[in-house]
Tab-separated table of C-alpha atoms and ligand atoms in Angstrom:
chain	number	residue	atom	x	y	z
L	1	UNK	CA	18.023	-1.965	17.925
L	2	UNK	CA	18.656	-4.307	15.179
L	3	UNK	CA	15.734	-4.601	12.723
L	4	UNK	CA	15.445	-7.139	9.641
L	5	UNK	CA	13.114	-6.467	6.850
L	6	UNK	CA	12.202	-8.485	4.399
L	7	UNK	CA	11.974	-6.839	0.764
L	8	UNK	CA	15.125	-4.587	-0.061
L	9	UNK	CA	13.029	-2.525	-2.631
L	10	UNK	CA	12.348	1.461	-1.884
L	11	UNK	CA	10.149	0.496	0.784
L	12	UNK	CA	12.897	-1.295	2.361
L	13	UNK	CA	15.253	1.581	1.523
L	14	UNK	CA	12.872	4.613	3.179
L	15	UNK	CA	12.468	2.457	6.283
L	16	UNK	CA	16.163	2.069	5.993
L	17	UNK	CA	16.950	5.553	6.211
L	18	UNK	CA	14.547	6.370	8.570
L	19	UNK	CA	15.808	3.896	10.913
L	20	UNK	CA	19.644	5.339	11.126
L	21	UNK	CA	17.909	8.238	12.292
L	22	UNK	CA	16.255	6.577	15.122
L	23	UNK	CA	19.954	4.886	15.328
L	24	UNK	CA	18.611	1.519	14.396
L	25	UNK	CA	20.704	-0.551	12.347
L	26	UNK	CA	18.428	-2.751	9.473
L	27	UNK	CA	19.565	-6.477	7.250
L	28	UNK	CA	17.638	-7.145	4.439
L	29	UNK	CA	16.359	-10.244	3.170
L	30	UNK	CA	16.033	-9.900	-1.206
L	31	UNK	CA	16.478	-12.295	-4.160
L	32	UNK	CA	17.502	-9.478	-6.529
L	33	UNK	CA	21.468	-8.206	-7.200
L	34	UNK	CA	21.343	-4.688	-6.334
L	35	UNK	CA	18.370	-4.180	-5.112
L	36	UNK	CA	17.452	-0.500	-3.522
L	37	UNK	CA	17.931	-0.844	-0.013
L	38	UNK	CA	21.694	-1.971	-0.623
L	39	UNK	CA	22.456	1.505	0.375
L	40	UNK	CA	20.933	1.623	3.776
L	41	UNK	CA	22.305	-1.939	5.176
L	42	UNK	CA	23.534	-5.432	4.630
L	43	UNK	CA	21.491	-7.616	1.969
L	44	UNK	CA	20.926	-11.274	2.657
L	45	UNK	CA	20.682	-11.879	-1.049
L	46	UNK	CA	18.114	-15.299	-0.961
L	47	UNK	CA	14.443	-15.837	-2.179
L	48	UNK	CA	11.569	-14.437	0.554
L	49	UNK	CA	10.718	-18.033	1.051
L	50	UNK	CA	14.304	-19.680	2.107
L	51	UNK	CA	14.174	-20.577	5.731
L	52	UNK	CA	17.882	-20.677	6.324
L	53	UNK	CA	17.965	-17.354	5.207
L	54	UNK	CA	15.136	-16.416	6.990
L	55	UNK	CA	16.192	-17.812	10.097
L	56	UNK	CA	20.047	-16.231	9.825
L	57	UNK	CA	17.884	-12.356	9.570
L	58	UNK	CA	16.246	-13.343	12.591
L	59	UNK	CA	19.181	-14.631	14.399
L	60	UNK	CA	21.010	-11.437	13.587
L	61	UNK	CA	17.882	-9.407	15.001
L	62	UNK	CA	15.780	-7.921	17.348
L	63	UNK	CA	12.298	-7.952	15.168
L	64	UNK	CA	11.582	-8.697	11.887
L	65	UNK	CA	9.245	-6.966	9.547
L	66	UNK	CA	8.438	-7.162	5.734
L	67	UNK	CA	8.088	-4.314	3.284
L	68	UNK	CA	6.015	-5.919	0.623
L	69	UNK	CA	3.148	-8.309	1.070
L	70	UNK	CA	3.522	-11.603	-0.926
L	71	UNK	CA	5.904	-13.317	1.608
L	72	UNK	CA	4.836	-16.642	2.504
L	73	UNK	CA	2.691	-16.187	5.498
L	74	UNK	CA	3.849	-19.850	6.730
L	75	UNK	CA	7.628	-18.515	6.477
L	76	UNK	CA	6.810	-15.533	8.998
L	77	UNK	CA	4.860	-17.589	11.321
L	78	UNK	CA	8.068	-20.381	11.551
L	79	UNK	CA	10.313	-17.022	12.060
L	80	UNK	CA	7.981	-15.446	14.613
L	81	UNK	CA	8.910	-18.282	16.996
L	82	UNK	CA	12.504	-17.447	17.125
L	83	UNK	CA	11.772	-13.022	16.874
L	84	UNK	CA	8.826	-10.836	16.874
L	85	UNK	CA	7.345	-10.278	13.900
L	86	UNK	CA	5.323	-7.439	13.138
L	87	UNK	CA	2.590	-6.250	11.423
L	88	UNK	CA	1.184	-9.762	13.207
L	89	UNK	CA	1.506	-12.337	10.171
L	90	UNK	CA	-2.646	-12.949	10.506
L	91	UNK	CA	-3.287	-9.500	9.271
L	92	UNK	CA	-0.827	-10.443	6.189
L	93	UNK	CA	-2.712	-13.255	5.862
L	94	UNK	CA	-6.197	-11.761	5.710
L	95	UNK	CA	-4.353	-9.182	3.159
L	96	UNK	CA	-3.385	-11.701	0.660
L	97	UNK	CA	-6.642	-12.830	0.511
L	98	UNK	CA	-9.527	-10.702	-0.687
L	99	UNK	CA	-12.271	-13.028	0.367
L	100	UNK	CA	-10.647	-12.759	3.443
L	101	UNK	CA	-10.091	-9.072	2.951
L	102	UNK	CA	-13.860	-8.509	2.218
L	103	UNK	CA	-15.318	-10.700	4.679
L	104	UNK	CA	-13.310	-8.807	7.469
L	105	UNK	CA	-14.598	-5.070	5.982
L	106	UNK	CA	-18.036	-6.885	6.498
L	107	UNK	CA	-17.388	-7.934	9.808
L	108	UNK	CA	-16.439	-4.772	11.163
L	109	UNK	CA	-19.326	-3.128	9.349
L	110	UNK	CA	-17.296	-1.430	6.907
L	111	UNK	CA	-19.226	-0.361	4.043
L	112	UNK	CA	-17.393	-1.709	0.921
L	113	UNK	CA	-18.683	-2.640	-2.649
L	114	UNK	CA	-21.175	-5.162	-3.166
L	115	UNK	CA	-19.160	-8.727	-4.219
L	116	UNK	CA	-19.613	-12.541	-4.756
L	117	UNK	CA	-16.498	-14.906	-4.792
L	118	UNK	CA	-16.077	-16.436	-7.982
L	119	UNK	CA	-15.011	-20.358	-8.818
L	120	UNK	CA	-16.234	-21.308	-11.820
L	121	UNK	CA	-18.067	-19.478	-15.167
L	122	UNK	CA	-21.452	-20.015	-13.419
L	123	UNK	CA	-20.191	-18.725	-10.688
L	124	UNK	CA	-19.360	-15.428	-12.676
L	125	UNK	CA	-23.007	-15.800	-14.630
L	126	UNK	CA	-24.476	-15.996	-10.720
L	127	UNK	CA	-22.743	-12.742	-10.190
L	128	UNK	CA	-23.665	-10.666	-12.781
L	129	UNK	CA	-27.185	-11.754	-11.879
L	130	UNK	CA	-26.551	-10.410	-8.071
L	131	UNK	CA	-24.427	-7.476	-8.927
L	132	UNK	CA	-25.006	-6.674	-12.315
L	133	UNK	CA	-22.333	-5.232	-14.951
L	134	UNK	CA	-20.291	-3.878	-15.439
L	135	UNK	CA	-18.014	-5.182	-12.610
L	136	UNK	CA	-14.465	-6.135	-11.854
L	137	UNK	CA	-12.919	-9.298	-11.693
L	138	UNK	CA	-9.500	-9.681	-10.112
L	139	UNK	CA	-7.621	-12.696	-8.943
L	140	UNK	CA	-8.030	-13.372	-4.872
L	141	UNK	CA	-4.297	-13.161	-4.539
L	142	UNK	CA	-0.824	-11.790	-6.089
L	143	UNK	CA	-2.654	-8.731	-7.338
L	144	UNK	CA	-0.402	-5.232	-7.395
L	145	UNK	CA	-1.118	-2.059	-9.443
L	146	UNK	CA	-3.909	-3.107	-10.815
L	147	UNK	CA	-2.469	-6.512	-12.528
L	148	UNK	CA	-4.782	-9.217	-11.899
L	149	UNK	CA	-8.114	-7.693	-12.738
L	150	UNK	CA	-10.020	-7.072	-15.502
L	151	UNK	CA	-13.393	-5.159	-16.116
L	152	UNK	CA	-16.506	-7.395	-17.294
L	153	UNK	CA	-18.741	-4.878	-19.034
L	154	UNK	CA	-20.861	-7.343	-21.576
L	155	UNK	CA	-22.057	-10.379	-20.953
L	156	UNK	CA	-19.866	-11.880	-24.055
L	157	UNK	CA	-16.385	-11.255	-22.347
L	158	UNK	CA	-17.073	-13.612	-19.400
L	159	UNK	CA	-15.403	-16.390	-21.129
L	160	UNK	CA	-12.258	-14.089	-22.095
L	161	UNK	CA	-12.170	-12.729	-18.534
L	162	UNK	CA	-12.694	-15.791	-16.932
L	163	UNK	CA	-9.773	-17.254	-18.975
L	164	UNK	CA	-7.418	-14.220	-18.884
L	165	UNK	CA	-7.944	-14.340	-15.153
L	166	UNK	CA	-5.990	-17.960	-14.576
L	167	UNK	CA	-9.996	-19.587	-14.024
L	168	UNK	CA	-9.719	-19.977	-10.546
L	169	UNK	CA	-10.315	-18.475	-7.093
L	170	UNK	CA	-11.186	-14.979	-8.474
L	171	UNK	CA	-13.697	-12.163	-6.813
L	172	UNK	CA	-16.056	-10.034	-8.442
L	173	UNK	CA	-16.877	-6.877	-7.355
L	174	UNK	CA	-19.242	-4.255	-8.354
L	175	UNK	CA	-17.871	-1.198	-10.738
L	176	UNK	CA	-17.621	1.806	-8.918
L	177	UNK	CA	-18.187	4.708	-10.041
L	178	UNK	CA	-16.428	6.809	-7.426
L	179	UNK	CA	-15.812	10.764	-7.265
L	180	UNK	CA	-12.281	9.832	-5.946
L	181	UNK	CA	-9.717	7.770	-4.393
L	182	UNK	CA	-8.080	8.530	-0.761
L	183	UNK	CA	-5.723	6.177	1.268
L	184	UNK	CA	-5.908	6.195	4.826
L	185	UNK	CA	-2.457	5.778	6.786
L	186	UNK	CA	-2.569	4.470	10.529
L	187	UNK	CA	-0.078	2.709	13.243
L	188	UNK	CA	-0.220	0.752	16.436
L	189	UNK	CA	2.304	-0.016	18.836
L	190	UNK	CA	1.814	-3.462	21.040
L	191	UNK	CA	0.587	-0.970	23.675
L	192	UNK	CA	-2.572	0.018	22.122
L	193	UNK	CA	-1.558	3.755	21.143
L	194	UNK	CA	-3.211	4.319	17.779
L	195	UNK	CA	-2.084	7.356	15.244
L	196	UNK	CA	-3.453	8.188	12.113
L	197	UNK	CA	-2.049	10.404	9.490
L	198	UNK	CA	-4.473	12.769	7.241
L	199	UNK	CA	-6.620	11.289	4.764
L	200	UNK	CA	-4.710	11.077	1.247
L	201	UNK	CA	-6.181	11.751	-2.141
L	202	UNK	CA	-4.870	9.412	-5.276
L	203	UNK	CA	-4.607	9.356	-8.862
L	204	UNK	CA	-3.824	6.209	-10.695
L	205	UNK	CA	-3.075	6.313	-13.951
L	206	UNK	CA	-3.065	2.876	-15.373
L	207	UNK	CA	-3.654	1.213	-12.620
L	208	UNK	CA	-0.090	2.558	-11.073
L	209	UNK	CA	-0.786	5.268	-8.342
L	210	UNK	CA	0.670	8.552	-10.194
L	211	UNK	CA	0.130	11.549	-7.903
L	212	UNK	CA	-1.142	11.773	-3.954
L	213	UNK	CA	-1.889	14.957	-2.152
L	214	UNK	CA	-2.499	15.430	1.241
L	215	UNK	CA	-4.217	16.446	3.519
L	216	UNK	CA	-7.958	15.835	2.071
L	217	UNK	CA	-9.451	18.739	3.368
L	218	UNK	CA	-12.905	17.122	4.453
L	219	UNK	CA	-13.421	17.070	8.009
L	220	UNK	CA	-16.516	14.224	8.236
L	221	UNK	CA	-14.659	12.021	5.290
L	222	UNK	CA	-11.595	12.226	7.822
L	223	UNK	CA	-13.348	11.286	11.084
L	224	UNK	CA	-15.256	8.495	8.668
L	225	UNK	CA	-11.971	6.912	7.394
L	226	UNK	CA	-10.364	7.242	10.908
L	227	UNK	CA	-13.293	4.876	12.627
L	228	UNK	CA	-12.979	2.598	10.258
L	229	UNK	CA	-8.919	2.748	10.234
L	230	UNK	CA	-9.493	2.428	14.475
L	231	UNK	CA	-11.745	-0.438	13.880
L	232	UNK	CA	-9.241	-2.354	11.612
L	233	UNK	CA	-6.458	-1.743	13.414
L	234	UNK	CA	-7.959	-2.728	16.946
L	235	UNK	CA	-9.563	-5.597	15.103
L	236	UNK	CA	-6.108	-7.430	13.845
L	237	UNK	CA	-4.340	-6.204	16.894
L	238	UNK	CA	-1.978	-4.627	14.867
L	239	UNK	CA	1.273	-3.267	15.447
L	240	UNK	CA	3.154	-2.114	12.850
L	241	UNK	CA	1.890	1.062	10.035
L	242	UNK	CA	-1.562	-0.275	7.803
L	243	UNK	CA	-2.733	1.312	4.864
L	244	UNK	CA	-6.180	1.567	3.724
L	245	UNK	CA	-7.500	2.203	0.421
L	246	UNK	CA	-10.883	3.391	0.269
L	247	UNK	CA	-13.164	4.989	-2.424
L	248	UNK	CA	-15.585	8.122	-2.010
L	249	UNK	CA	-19.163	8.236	-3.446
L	250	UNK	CA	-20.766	11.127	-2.385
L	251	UNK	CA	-20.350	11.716	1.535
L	252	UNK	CA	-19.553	7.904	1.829
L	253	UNK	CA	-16.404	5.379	1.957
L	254	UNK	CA	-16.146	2.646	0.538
L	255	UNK	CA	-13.499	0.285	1.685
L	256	UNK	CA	-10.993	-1.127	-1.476
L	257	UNK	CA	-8.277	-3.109	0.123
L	258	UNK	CA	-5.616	-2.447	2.923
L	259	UNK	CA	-1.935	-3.329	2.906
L	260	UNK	CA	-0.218	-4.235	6.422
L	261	UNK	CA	2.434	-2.212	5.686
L	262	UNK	CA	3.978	1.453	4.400
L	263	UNK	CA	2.538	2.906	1.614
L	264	UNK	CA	3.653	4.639	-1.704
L	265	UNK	CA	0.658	7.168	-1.052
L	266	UNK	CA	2.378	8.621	1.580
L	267	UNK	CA	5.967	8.622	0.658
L	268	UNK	CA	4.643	12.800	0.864
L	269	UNK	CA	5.043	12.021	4.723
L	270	UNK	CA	8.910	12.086	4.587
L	271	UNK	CA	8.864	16.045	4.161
L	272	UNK	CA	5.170	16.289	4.499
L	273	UNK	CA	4.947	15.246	8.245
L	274	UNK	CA	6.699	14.883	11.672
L	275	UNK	CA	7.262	11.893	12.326
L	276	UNK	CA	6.856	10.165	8.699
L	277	UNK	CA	5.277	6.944	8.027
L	278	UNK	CA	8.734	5.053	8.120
L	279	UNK	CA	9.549	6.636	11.386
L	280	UNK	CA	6.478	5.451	12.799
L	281	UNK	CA	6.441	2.053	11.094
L	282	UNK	CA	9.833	1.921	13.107
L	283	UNK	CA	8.521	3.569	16.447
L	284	UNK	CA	5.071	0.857	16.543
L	285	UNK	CA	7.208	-2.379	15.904
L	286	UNK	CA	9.614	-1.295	18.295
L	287	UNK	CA	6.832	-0.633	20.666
L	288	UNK	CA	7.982	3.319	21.602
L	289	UNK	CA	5.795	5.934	22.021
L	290	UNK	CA	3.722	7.379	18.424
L	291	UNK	CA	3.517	10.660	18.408
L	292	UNK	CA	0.488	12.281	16.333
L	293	UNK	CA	1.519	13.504	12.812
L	294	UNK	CA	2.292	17.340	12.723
L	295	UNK	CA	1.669	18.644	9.229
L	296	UNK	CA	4.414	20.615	7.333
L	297	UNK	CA	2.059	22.167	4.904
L	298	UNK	CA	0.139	20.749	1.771
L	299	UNK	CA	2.079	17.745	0.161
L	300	UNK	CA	2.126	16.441	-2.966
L	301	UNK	CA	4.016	13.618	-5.049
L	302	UNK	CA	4.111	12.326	-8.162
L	303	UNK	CA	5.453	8.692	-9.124
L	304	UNK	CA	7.893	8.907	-11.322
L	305	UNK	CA	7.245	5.607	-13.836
L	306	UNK	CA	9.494	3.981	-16.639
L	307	UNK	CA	12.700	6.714	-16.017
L	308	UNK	CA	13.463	9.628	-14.246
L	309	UNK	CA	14.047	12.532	-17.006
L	310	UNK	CA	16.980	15.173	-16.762
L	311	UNK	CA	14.034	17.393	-16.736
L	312	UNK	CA	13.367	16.009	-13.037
L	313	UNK	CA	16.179	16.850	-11.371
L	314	UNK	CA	16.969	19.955	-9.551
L	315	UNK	CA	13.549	21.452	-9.764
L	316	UNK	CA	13.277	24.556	-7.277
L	317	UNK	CA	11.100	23.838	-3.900
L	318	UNK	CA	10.559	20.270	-4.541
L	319	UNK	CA	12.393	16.393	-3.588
L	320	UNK	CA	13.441	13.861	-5.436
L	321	UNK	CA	13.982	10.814	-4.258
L	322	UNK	CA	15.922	8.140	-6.568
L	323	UNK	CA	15.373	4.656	-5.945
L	324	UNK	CA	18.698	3.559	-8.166
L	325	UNK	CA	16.602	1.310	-9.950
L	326	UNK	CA	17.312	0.113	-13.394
L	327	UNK	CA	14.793	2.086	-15.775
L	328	UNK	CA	11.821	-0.333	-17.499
L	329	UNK	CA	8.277	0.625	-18.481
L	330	UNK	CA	6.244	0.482	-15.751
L	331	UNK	CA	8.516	0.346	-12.917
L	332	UNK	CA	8.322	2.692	-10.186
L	333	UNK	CA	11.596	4.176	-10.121
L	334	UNK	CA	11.688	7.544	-8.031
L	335	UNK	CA	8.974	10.402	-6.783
L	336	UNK	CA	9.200	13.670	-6.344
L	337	UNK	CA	7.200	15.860	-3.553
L	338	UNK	CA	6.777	19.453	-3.063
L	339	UNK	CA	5.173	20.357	0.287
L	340	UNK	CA	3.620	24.606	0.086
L	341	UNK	CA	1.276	26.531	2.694
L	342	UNK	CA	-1.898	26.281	0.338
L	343	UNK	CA	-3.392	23.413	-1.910
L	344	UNK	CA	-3.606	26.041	-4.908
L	345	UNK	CA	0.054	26.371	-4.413
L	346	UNK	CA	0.158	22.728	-4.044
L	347	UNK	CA	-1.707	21.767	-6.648
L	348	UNK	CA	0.391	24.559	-9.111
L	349	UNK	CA	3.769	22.828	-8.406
L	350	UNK	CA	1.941	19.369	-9.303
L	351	UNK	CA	1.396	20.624	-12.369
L	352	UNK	CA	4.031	21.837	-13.422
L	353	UNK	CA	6.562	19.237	-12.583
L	354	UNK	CA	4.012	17.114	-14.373
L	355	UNK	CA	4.191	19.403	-17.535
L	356	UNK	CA	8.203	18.936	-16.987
L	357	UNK	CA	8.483	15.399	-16.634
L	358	UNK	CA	6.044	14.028	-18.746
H	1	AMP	P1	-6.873	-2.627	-6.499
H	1	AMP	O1	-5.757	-3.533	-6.925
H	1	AMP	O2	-8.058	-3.340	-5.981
H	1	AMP	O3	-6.413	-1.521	-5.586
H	1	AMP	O4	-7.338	-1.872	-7.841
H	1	AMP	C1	-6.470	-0.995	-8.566
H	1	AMP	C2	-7.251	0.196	-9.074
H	1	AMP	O5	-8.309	-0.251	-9.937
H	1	AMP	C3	-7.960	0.980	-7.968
H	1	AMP	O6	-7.092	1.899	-7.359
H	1	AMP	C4	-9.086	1.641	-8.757
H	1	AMP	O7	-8.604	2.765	-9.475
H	1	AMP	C5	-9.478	0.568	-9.751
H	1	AMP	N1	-10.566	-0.270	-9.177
H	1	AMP	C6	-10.413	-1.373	-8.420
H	1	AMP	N2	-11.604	-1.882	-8.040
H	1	AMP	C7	-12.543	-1.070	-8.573
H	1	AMP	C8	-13.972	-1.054	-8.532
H	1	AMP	N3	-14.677	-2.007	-7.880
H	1	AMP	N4	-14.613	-0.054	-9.185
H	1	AMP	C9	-13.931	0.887	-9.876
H	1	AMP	N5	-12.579	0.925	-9.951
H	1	AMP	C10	-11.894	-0.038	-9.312
């Protein structure tokens, strides 16, 4: 089976070489030179919106997915005509949107954080009345690791928000003041099957997801996140891996934002679980049969941000995984994971590969 993905960052790259296992073969569609996924198949080096180049992936294969989420939902739907393209560009759609995003939560009867779209200063002034501060702005679309957003804690920084923001089409969203953050992973294959992988804990640091561990041992937060995951995915008649992030507040969930796609928080699923997200990602678009997650242990991984040190290489009973990316501050350029048979081992080999790398 001949697969074409859109994005040829490490996203691109892990589905890559989880689909020569399956004996898939995978062209990439990416403006950049050299970009990751170079290694795993042939690059269609063009911008994510050029419909020649679009149309020549499509051409060359049997379905057509994307591994990042600010491709022109119009260009996907014109594709989708000539090859299946999955996760169904809707759900990308409603993803790109957080109105959209919210509204849907609401629909389902997803409990999520209390929020007022905002058009205009008196449209921020309104919310603050309704939701009170402090609370976060962010930008409807284009938002990623936390860029686009800004917290409004006195009534004096509307005007710099409001400006710093672009002053238009933004959200506002109550502060929450959570005891954690957890991602939920789940797929669907066009035949209705439905897996979920283990309920994932995350630290950001700056915005920029640092280190996830998994499983969340909390057996009513799991069953909560997989009803609503269920819900979602039933609800967008996906097909194709979603990610969910939610936040926890006491015994409850609270839904953030989902991504129709795989997931840096569980990257730990490569050695962490059987099959991994990419395999699955793979098996749901291709419409085969998903087989529930089997658990290796208790994962961990931590980003590695801004340049892999010396320091993180060849570290006993863990992985690292390289992107080949050009080092710059900020940049996601590798992970490492360590899987071991207790979260107190776990959580020991976290630390000290954080103490060694910084
Ligand atoms: P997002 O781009 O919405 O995922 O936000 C990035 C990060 O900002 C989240 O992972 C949280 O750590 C933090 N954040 C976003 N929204 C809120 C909120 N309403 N209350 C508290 N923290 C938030």
């Amino acid at each position: 089976m001949r697969i074409g993905i859109i994005g040829a960052g490490q996203l691109g790259q892990m589905l890559g070489f989880a689909a020569r296992d399956l004996g898939m073969s995978c062209t990439f569609i990416d403006p950049s030179p050299n970009p990751p996924a170079a290694t795993c198949g042939r690059v269609i080096r063009a911008p994510f919106d050029d419909d020649d180049a679009l149309s020549a992936l499509a051409a060359d294969c049997d379905i057509v997915t994307y591994e990042f989420e600010n491709v022109p939902v119009e260009a996907l739907e014109r594709i989708g005509e000539q090859v299946p393209v999955y996760p169904p560009p809707d759900a990308l759609r409603q993803a790109q949107d957080r109105l959209a995003e919210k509204q849907l939560f609401g629909s389902l009867g997803i409990s999520l954080p209390a929020y007022r779209p905002v058009d205009s200063i008196d449209d921020l002034e309104n919310a603050i009345e309704a939701i009170g501060l402090p609370l976060v702005l962010k930008t409807r679309r284009l938002g990623y690791d936390g860029k686009g957003q800004c917290v409004v804690r006195h009534r004096a920084d509307i005007e710099t928000a409001w400006r710093q923001l672009g002053e238009s089409e933004l959200i506002a969203e109550a502060w929450v003041d959570f005891d954690c953050e957890v991602s939920a992973i789940g797929a669907r294959n066009a035949a209705g099957e439905i897996i979920i992988y283990p309920l994932t804990q995350n630290e950001h640091v700056d915005g920029i997801l640092r280190v996830s561990r998994a499983p969340v041992d909390d057996e009513m937060l799991t069953r909560r996140a997989e009803k609503i995951m269920t819900a979602l995915l039933k609800s967008l008649s996906y097909v194709g891996v979603l990610t969910l992030e939610l936040f926890v507040v006491g015994d409850q969930l609270l839904a953030n934002e989902f991504a129709p796609r795989v997931h840096n928080s569980g990257h730990w699923s490569i050695e962490g679980a059987i099959p991994s997200q990419f395999t699955s990602h793979l098996i749901a678009i291709s419409n085969g049969h998903l087989e529930a997650p089997q658990l290796r242990g208790y994962a961990g991984m931590l980003n590695l941000i801004g340049d892999i040190p010396a320091a993180a290489r060849g570290i006993p009973e863990s992985h690292l995984h390289d992107y080949g990316k050009d080092a710059r501050p900020g940049r996601k350029l590798g992970h490492i994971t360590v899987i071991a048979d207790s979260a107190a081992k776990r959580d020991r080999l976290l630390a000290e590969i954080r103490e060694k790398t910084g």
